[in-house]
XYZ file of C-alpha atoms in Angstrom:
572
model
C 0.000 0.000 0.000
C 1.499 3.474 -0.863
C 2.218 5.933 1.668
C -0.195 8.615 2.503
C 2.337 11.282 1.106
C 2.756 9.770 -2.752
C -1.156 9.629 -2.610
C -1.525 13.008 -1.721
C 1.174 14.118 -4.153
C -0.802 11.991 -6.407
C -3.864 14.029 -6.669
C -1.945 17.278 -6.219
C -0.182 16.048 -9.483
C -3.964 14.851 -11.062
C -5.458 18.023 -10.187
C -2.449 20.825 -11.648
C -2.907 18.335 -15.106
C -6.502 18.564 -14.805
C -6.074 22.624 -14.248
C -3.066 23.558 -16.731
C -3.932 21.083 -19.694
C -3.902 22.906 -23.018
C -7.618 22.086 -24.470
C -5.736 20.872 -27.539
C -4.389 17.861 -25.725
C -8.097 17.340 -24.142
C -9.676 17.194 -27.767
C -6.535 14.726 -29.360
C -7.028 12.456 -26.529
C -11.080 12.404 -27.289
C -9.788 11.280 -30.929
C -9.343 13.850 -33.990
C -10.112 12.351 -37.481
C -9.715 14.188 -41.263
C -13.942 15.208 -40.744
C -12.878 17.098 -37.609
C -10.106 18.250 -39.553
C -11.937 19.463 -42.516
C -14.498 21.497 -40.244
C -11.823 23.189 -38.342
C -10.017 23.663 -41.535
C -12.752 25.661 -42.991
C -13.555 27.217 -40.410
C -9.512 28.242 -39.793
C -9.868 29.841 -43.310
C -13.164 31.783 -42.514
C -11.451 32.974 -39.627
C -8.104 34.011 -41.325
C -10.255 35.949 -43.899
C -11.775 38.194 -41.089
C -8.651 38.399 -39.332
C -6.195 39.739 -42.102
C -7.536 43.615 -42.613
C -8.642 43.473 -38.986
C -4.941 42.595 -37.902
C -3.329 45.950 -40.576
C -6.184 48.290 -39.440
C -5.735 47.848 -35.724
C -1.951 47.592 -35.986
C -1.800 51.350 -38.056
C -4.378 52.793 -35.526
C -1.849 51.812 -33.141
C 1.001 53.905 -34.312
C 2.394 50.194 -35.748
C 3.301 49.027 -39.016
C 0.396 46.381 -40.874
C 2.806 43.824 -40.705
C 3.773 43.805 -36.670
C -0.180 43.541 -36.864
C 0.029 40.291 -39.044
C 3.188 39.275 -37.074
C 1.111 39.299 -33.859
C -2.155 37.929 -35.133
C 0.289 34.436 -36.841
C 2.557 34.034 -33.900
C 0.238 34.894 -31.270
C -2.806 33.516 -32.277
C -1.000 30.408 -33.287
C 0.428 29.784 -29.157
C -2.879 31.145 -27.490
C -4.708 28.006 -29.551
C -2.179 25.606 -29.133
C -1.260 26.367 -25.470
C -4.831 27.828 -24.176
C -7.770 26.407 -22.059
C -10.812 27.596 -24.668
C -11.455 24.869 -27.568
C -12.240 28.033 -29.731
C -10.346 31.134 -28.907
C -8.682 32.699 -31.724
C -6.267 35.166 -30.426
C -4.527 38.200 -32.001
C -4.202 42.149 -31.824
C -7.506 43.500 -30.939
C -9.419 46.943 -31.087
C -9.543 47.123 -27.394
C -5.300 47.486 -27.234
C -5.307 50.447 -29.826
C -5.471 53.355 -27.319
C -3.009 51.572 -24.535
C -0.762 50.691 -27.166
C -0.776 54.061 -29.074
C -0.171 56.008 -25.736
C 2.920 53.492 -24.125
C 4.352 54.307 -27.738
C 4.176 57.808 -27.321
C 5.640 57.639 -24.101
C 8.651 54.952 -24.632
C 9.046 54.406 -28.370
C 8.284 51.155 -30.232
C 10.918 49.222 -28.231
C 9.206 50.357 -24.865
C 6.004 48.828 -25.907
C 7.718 45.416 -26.740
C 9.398 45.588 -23.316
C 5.928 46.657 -21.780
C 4.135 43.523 -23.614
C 7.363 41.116 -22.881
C 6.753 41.920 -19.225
C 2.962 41.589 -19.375
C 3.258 38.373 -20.576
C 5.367 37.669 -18.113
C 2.997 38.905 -15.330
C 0.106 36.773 -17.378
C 2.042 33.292 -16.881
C 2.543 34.468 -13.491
C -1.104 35.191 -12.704
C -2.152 31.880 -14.547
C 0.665 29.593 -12.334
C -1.084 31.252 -9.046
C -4.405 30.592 -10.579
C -5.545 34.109 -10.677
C -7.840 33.272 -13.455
C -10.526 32.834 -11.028
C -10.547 36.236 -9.796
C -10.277 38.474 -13.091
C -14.166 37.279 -13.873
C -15.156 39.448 -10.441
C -15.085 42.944 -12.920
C -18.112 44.366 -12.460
C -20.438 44.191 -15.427
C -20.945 47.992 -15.411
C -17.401 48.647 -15.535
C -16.355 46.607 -18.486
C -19.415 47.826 -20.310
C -18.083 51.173 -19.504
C -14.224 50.858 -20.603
C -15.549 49.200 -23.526
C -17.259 51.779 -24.793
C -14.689 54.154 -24.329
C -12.556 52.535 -25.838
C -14.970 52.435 -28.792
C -15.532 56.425 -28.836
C -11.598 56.975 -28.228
C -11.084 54.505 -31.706
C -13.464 56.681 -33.482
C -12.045 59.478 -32.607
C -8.579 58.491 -34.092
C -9.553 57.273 -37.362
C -11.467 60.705 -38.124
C -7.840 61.736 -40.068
C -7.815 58.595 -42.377
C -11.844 58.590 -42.940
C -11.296 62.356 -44.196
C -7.896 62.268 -45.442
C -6.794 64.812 -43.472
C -2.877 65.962 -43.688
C -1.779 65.356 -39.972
C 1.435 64.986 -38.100
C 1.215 61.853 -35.256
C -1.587 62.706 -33.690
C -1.543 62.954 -29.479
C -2.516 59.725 -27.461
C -4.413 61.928 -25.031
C -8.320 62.376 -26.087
C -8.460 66.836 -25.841
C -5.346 67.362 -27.587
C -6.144 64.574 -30.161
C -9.325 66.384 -31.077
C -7.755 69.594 -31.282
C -5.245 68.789 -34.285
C -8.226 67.080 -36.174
C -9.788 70.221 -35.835
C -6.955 71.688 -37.373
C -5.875 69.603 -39.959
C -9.754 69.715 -41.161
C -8.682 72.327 -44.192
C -6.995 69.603 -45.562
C -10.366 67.658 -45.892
C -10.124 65.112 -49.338
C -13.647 64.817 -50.719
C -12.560 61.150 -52.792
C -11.105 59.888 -49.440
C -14.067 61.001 -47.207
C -16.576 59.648 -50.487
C -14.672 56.669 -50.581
C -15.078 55.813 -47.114
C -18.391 56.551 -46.456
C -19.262 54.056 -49.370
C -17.143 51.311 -47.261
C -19.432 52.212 -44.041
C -22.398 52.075 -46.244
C -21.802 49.096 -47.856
C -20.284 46.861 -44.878
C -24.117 47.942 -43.151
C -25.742 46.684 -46.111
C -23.637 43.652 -45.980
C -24.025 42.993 -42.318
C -27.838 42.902 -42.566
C -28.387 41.320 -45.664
C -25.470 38.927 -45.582
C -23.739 38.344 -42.689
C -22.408 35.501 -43.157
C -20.208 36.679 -45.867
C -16.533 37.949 -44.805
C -17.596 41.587 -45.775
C -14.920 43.511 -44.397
C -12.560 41.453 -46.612
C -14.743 42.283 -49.158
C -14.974 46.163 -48.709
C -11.294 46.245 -48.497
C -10.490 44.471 -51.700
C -13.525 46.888 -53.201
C -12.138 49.951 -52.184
C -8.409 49.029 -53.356
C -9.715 48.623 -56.670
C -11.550 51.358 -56.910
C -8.540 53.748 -55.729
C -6.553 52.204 -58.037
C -8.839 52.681 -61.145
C -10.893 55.296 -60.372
C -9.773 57.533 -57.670
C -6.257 58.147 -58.071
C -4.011 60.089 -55.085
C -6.092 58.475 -51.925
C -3.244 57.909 -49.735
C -2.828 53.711 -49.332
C -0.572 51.659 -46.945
C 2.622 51.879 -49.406
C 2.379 55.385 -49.774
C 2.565 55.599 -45.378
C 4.775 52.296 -44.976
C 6.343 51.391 -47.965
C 7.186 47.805 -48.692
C 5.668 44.704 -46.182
C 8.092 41.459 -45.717
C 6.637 38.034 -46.631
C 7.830 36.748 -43.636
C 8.097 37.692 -39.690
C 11.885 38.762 -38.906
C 13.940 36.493 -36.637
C 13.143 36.658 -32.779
C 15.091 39.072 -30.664
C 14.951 40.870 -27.195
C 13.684 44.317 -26.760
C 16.399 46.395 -25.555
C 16.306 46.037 -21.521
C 17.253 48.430 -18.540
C 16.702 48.301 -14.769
C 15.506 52.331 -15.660
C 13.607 51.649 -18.512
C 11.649 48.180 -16.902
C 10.483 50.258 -14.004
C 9.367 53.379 -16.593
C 6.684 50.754 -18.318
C 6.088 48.684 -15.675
C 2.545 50.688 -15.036
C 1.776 49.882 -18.310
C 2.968 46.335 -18.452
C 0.403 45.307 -15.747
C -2.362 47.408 -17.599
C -1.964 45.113 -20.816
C -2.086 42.518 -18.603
C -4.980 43.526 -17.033
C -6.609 44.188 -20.411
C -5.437 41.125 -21.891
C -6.599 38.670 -18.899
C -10.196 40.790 -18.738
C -10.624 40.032 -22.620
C -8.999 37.114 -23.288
C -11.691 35.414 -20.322
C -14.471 37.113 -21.093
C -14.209 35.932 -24.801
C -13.821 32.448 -23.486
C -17.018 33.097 -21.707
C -18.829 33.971 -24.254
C -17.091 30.893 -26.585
C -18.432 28.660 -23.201
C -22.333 29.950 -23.725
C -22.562 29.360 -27.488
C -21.339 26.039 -27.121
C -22.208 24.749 -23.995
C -18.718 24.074 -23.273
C -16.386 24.845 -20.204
C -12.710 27.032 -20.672
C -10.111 26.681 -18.276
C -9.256 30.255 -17.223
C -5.541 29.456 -15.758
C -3.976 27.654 -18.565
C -5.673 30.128 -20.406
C -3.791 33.233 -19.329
C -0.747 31.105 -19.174
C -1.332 30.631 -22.908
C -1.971 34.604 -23.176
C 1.135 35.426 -21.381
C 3.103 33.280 -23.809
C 1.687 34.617 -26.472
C 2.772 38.014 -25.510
C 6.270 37.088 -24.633
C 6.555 35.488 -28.367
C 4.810 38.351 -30.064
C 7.565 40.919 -28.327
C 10.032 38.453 -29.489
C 9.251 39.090 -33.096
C 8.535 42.858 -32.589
C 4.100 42.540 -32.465
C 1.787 43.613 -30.674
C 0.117 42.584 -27.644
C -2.581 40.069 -28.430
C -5.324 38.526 -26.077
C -8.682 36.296 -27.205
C -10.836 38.180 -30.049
C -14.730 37.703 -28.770
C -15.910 38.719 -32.720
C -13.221 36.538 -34.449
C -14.055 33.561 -31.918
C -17.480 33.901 -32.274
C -17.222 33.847 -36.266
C -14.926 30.641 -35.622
C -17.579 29.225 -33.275
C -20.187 29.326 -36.191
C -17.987 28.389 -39.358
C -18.254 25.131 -37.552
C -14.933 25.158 -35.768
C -14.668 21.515 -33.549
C -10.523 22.117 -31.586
C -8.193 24.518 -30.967
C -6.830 23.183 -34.272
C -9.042 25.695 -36.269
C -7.306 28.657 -34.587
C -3.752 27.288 -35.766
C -4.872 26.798 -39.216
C -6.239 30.341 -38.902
C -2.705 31.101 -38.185
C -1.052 29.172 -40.537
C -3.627 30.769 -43.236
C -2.515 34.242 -42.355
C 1.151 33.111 -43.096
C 0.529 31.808 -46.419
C -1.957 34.890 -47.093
C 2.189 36.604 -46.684
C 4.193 34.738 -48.405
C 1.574 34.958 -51.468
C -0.037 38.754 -51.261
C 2.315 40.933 -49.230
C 2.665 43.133 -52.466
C -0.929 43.709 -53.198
C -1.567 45.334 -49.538
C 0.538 47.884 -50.998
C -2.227 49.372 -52.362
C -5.124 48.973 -49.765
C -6.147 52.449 -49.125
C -5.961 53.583 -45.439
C -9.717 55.057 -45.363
C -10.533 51.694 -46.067
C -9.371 49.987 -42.937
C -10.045 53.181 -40.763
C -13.675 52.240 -41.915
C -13.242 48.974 -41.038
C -12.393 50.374 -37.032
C -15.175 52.537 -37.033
C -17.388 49.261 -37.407
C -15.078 47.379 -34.815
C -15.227 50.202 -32.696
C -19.344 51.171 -33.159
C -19.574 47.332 -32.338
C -17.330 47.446 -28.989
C -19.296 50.642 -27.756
C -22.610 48.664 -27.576
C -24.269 51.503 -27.720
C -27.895 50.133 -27.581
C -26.885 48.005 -24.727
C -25.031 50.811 -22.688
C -28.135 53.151 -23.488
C -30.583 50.861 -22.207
C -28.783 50.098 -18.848
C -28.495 53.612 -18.258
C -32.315 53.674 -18.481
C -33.278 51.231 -16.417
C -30.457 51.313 -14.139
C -30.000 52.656 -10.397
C -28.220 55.635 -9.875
C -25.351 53.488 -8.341
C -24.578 51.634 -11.474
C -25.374 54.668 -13.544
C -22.437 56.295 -11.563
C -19.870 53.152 -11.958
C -20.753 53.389 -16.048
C -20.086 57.028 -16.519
C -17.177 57.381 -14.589
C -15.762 54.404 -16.139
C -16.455 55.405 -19.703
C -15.493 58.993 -19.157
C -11.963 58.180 -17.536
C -11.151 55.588 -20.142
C -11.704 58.475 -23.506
C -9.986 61.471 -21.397
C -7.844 60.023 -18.763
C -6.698 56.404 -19.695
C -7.809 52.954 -19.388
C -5.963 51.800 -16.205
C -7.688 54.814 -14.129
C -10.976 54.356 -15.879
C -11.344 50.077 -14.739
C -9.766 51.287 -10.968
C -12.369 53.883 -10.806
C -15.086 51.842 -11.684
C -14.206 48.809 -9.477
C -13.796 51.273 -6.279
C -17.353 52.845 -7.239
C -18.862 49.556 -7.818
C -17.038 48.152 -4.472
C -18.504 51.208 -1.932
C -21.675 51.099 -4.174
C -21.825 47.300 -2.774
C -20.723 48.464 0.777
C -23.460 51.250 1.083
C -26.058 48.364 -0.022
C -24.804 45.732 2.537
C -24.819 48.594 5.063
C -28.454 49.738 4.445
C -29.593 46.007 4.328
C -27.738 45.268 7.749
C -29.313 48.454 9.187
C -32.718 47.158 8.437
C -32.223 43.674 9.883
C -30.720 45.261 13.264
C -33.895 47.442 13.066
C -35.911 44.520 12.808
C -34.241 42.498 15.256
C -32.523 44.074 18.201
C -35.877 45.533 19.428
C -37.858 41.873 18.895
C -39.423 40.073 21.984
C -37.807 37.152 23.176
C -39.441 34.005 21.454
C -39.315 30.415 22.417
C -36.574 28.867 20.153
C -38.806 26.627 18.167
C -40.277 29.382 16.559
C -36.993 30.339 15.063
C -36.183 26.869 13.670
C -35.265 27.201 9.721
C -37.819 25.806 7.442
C -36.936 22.498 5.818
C -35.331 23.150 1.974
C -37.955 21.352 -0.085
C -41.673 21.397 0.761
C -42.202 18.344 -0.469
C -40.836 15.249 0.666
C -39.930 13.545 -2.472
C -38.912 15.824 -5.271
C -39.295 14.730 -8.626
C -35.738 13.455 -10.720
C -36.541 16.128 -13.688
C -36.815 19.252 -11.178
C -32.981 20.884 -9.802
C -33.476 23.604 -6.537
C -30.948 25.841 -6.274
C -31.653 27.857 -2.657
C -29.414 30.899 -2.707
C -28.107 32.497 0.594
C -26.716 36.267 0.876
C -26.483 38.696 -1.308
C -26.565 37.412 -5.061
C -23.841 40.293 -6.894
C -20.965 40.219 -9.252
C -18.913 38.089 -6.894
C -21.469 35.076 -6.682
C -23.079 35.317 -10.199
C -20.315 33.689 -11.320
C -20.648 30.902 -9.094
C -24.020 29.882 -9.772
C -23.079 30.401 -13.630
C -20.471 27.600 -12.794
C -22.640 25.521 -11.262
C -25.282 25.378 -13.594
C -22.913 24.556 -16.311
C -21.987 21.570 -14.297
C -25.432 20.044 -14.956
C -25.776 17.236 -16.581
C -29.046 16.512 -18.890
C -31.027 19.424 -19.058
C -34.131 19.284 -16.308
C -37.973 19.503 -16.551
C -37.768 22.457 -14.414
C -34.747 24.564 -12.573
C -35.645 26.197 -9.761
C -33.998 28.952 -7.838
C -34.775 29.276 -4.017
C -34.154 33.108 -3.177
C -35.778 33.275 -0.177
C -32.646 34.048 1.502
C -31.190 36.775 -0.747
C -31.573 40.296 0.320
C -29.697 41.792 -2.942
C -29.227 41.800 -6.533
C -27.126 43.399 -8.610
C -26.980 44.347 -12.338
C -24.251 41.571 -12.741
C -26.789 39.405 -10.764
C -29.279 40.261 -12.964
C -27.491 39.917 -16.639
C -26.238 36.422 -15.012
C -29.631 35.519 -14.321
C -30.929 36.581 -17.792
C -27.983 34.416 -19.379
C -28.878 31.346 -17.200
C -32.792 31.639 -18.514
C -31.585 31.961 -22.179
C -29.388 28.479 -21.859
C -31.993 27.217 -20.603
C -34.739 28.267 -22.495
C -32.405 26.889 -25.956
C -32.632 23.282 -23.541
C -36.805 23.584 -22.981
C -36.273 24.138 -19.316
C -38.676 26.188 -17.353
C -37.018 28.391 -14.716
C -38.590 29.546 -12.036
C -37.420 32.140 -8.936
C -39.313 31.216 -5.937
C -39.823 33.565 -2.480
C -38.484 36.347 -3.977
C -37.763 39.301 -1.492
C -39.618 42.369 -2.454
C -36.506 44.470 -3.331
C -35.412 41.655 -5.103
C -38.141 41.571 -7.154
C -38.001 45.360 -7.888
C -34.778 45.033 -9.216
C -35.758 41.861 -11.445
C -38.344 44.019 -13.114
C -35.610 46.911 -13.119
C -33.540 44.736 -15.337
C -35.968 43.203 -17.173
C -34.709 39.693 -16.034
C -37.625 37.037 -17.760
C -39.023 39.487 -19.680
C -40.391 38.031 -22.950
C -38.862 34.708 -21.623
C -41.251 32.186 -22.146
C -39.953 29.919 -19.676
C -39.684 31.925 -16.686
C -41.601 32.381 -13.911
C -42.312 33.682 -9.778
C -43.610 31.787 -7.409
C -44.145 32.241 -3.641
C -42.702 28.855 -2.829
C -41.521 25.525 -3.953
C -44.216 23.617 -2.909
C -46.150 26.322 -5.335
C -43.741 25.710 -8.173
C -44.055 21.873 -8.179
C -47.715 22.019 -8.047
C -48.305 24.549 -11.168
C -45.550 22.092 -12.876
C -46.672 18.425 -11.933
C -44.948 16.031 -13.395
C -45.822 14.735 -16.853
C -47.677 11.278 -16.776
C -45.896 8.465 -18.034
């Protein structure tokens, strides 16, 4: 018989396998055959094809060159698949890095920013090893919603000179100055670049709606390159700005390093980080709810902070998961990580074979191209909505958020919003324990039997097609994502899912969107959800949000017992 030790060091070695497994190993081991293959072949390709102007635009709105954009988006996306916890994550510069990456440019030069992202990664594999992963998912909802979309208004902003073909000198990272020499420069105003752009907006709407399946902004691209080069001559294009792009990336090297320098980008090092880990989960979140599978978040930003590390290497960008280009993976019928190395591979051989002809790509075009990205990231009808029905609290959180992100910078912007949302919590708890003192210090004394807790089920045998969930304390953006996990750890989807919340005395807006994504899964599996003893300022803020609304598989009832009774079960 073993010793007790080499057991224990036995599951301690089972459970760091079962934690910091690459999801690539997990789907070779299930057995890969040429139809999984094919699928994740195609769907590699569709992916590539969406990728390729997305990976120039965002690396020129950057203050980089297009092809440290396709550098990062091969070399990074190629590690964050193999290496990463998500089946479908497809990795690679993204919109969300433009402003961070523009402004630790303007501050340290093109080699700061590969020291910057070197050490991010660095702090990434770090985070990942500690298992850290768990705790990035607490951002509030509100304050991602809120950097988001000013991050959106901030890319906008700094593609107005390429949408206009205005004659400007670099413009300023920082958001008053920036709109200042566009207000400037607006004398040198180009009617065929601004003409030419707007027909790109127009026609990637028209696309969108009418067919969006089709890679349109591939399509726009290619449309408006040949109509600059036929039709409207002197538009300026990426040759004109960058002159010639290599077929291949250059050979790895270290950013120059210095004890002076490291400490000078070390603020910004933890915000790409920060960014990086935020998006990079959040995408496999939302890979996790269109498939019904489950990421795991430490490999995951191990994988990320590799990525990183490479991409410095060979003078990118930093890269994290892309939620669009996942999603578009997700439904071109991707089955393994293996469609996000293809992808990868794709964008290689899309080098070696057209380098030359992005020559002639006109910038307007892919400035168009981020003004879609960046409309897209705003989420404008979902932040307008929220700050309808919203409380004043969350309201507050948003705003500030948004607002420090487009004039201040990113990193204040998410540590102002989780400090609001945090006291915002505080001043709720505080309030509810006032009321329960109020209620209770000036109470009778009772016989103890009358204070006995209730039983959990009303019924004594509770039918195998019905799950209870009872909650207890206060249900916010710290335990929303519990109960998400936990419902994702059902097996064959129930008759009916009940949620006991007889016991929770608040609700958040990260409550409630977790809520409303729990009765959408479940709704796609025919499951009826219902809340039972809800408190009444629960309740309130349920119809606040909306939560159920429209849903036709949700419902309130006062009790259990009540719930079983409308729902009996179905006769065999």
């Amino acid at each position: 018989m073993p010793p007790l030790s080499a057991v224990l060091s036995a599951q301690k070695l089972r459970e760091f396998l079962g934690v910091f497994t690459p999801k690539l190993a997990t789907c070779l081991r299930e057995g890969y055959g040429l139809d999984r293959f094919w699928k994740d072949a195609v769907a590699g390709l569709t992916v590539a094809i969406v990728a390729l102007p997305l990976a120039m635009g965002i690396a020129i709105a950057s203050g980089a060159t297009p092809q440290q954009g396709l550098f990062t988006a091969i070399i990074a996306g190629f590690i964050i698949s193999a290496l990463g916890g998500s089946r479908y994550q497809i990795g690679g510069p993204t919109a969300a890095f433009i402003v961070v990456v523009y402004g630790v440019i303007e501050r340290h030069g093109y080699d700061g920013m590969l020291l910057a992202t070197l050490t991010a990664g660095g702090l990434l594999v770090v985070a990942g090893l500690f298992r850290l992963g768990n705790y990035i998912k607490y951002i509030p909802y509100p304050v991602t919603l809120g950097f988001t979309a000013g991050i959106g208004i901030s890319i906008f902003v700094g593609q107005t000179a390429d949408l206009l073909g205005l004659h400007t000198a670099r413009l300023p990272a920082a958001f008053v100055p920036k709109v200042h020499a566009l207000m400037m420069a607006l004398p040198s105003f180009s009617i065929s670049t601004a003409v030419l752009a707007a027909g790109c907006l127009i026609t990637m709407y028209l696309l969108h709606r009418f067919r969006p399946r089709w890679p349109y902004m591939l399509m726009v691209v290619t449309a408006a390159t040949l109509a600059a080069a036929f039709f409207l001559p002197g538009i300026a294009t990426i040759g004109e700005k960058f002159g010639d792009i290599p077929r291949l990336p250059p050979a790895p090297q270290l950013p120059p390093f210095s004890l002076e320098k490291l400490r000078a980008v070390l603020p910004d090092a933890a915000t790409i980080a920060l960014l990086s880990g935020i998006e990079s989960l959040l995408s496999a979140v939302v890979a996790d709810g269109m498939t019904g599978r489950r990421h795991r978040s430490n490999i995951e930003l191990v994988a990320q902070g590799l990525a990183n590390i490479a991409s410095s290497l060979f003078g990118g960008l930093p890269a994290t998961g892309a939620i669009a280009r996942t999603a578009t993976n997700i439904r071109a019928g991707a089955t393994s990580p293996v469609a996000g190395i293809l992808h990868a591979l794709f964008l290689l051989l899309f080098m070696l074979i057209a380098a030359p002809l992005v020559l002639h790509v006109p910038l307007c075009a892919l400035a168009a191209v981020l003004v879609v990205v960046a409309w897209n990231m705003s989420e404008v009808n979902v932040v307008g909505s929220f700050l309808t029905y919203a409380g004043w609290g969350d309201r507050l959180v948003i705003l500030s958020t948004l607002l420090c992100t487009v004039f201040y910078d990113l990193t204040l912007g998410i540590e102002v919003g989780v400090v609001l949302a945090a006291i915002k919590f505080m001043h709720n708890m505080a309030n509810l324990v006032e009321v329960e003192t109020n209620s209770t210090l000036f109470e009778k004394d009772r016989p103890d039997v009358l204070r006995a807790p209730r039983p959990l089920f009303d019924v004594p045998d509770l039918p195998r097609d019905v799950i209870v969930y009872r909650i207890h304390g206060p249900f916010f953006f710290g335990a929303a994502s519990e109960l998400t996990k936990v419902t994702s750890r059902i097996g064959s989807a129930p008759r009916l899912f009940v949620l006991d919340f007889q016991n929770v005395p608040l609700l958040d807006s990260t409550g409630a969107a977790s809520l409303k994504g729990i009765i959408e899964n479940m709704r796609r599996a025919g499951t009826k959800v219902i809340l039972t003893a809800v408190p009444p300022q629960v309740a309130r803020t349920l119809q606040r949000y909306e939560v159920g609304k429209g849903a036709p598989n949700f419902e309130l009832a006062s009790s259990i017992h009540e719930a079983l009774i409308r729902h009996p079960p179905k006769a065999k």
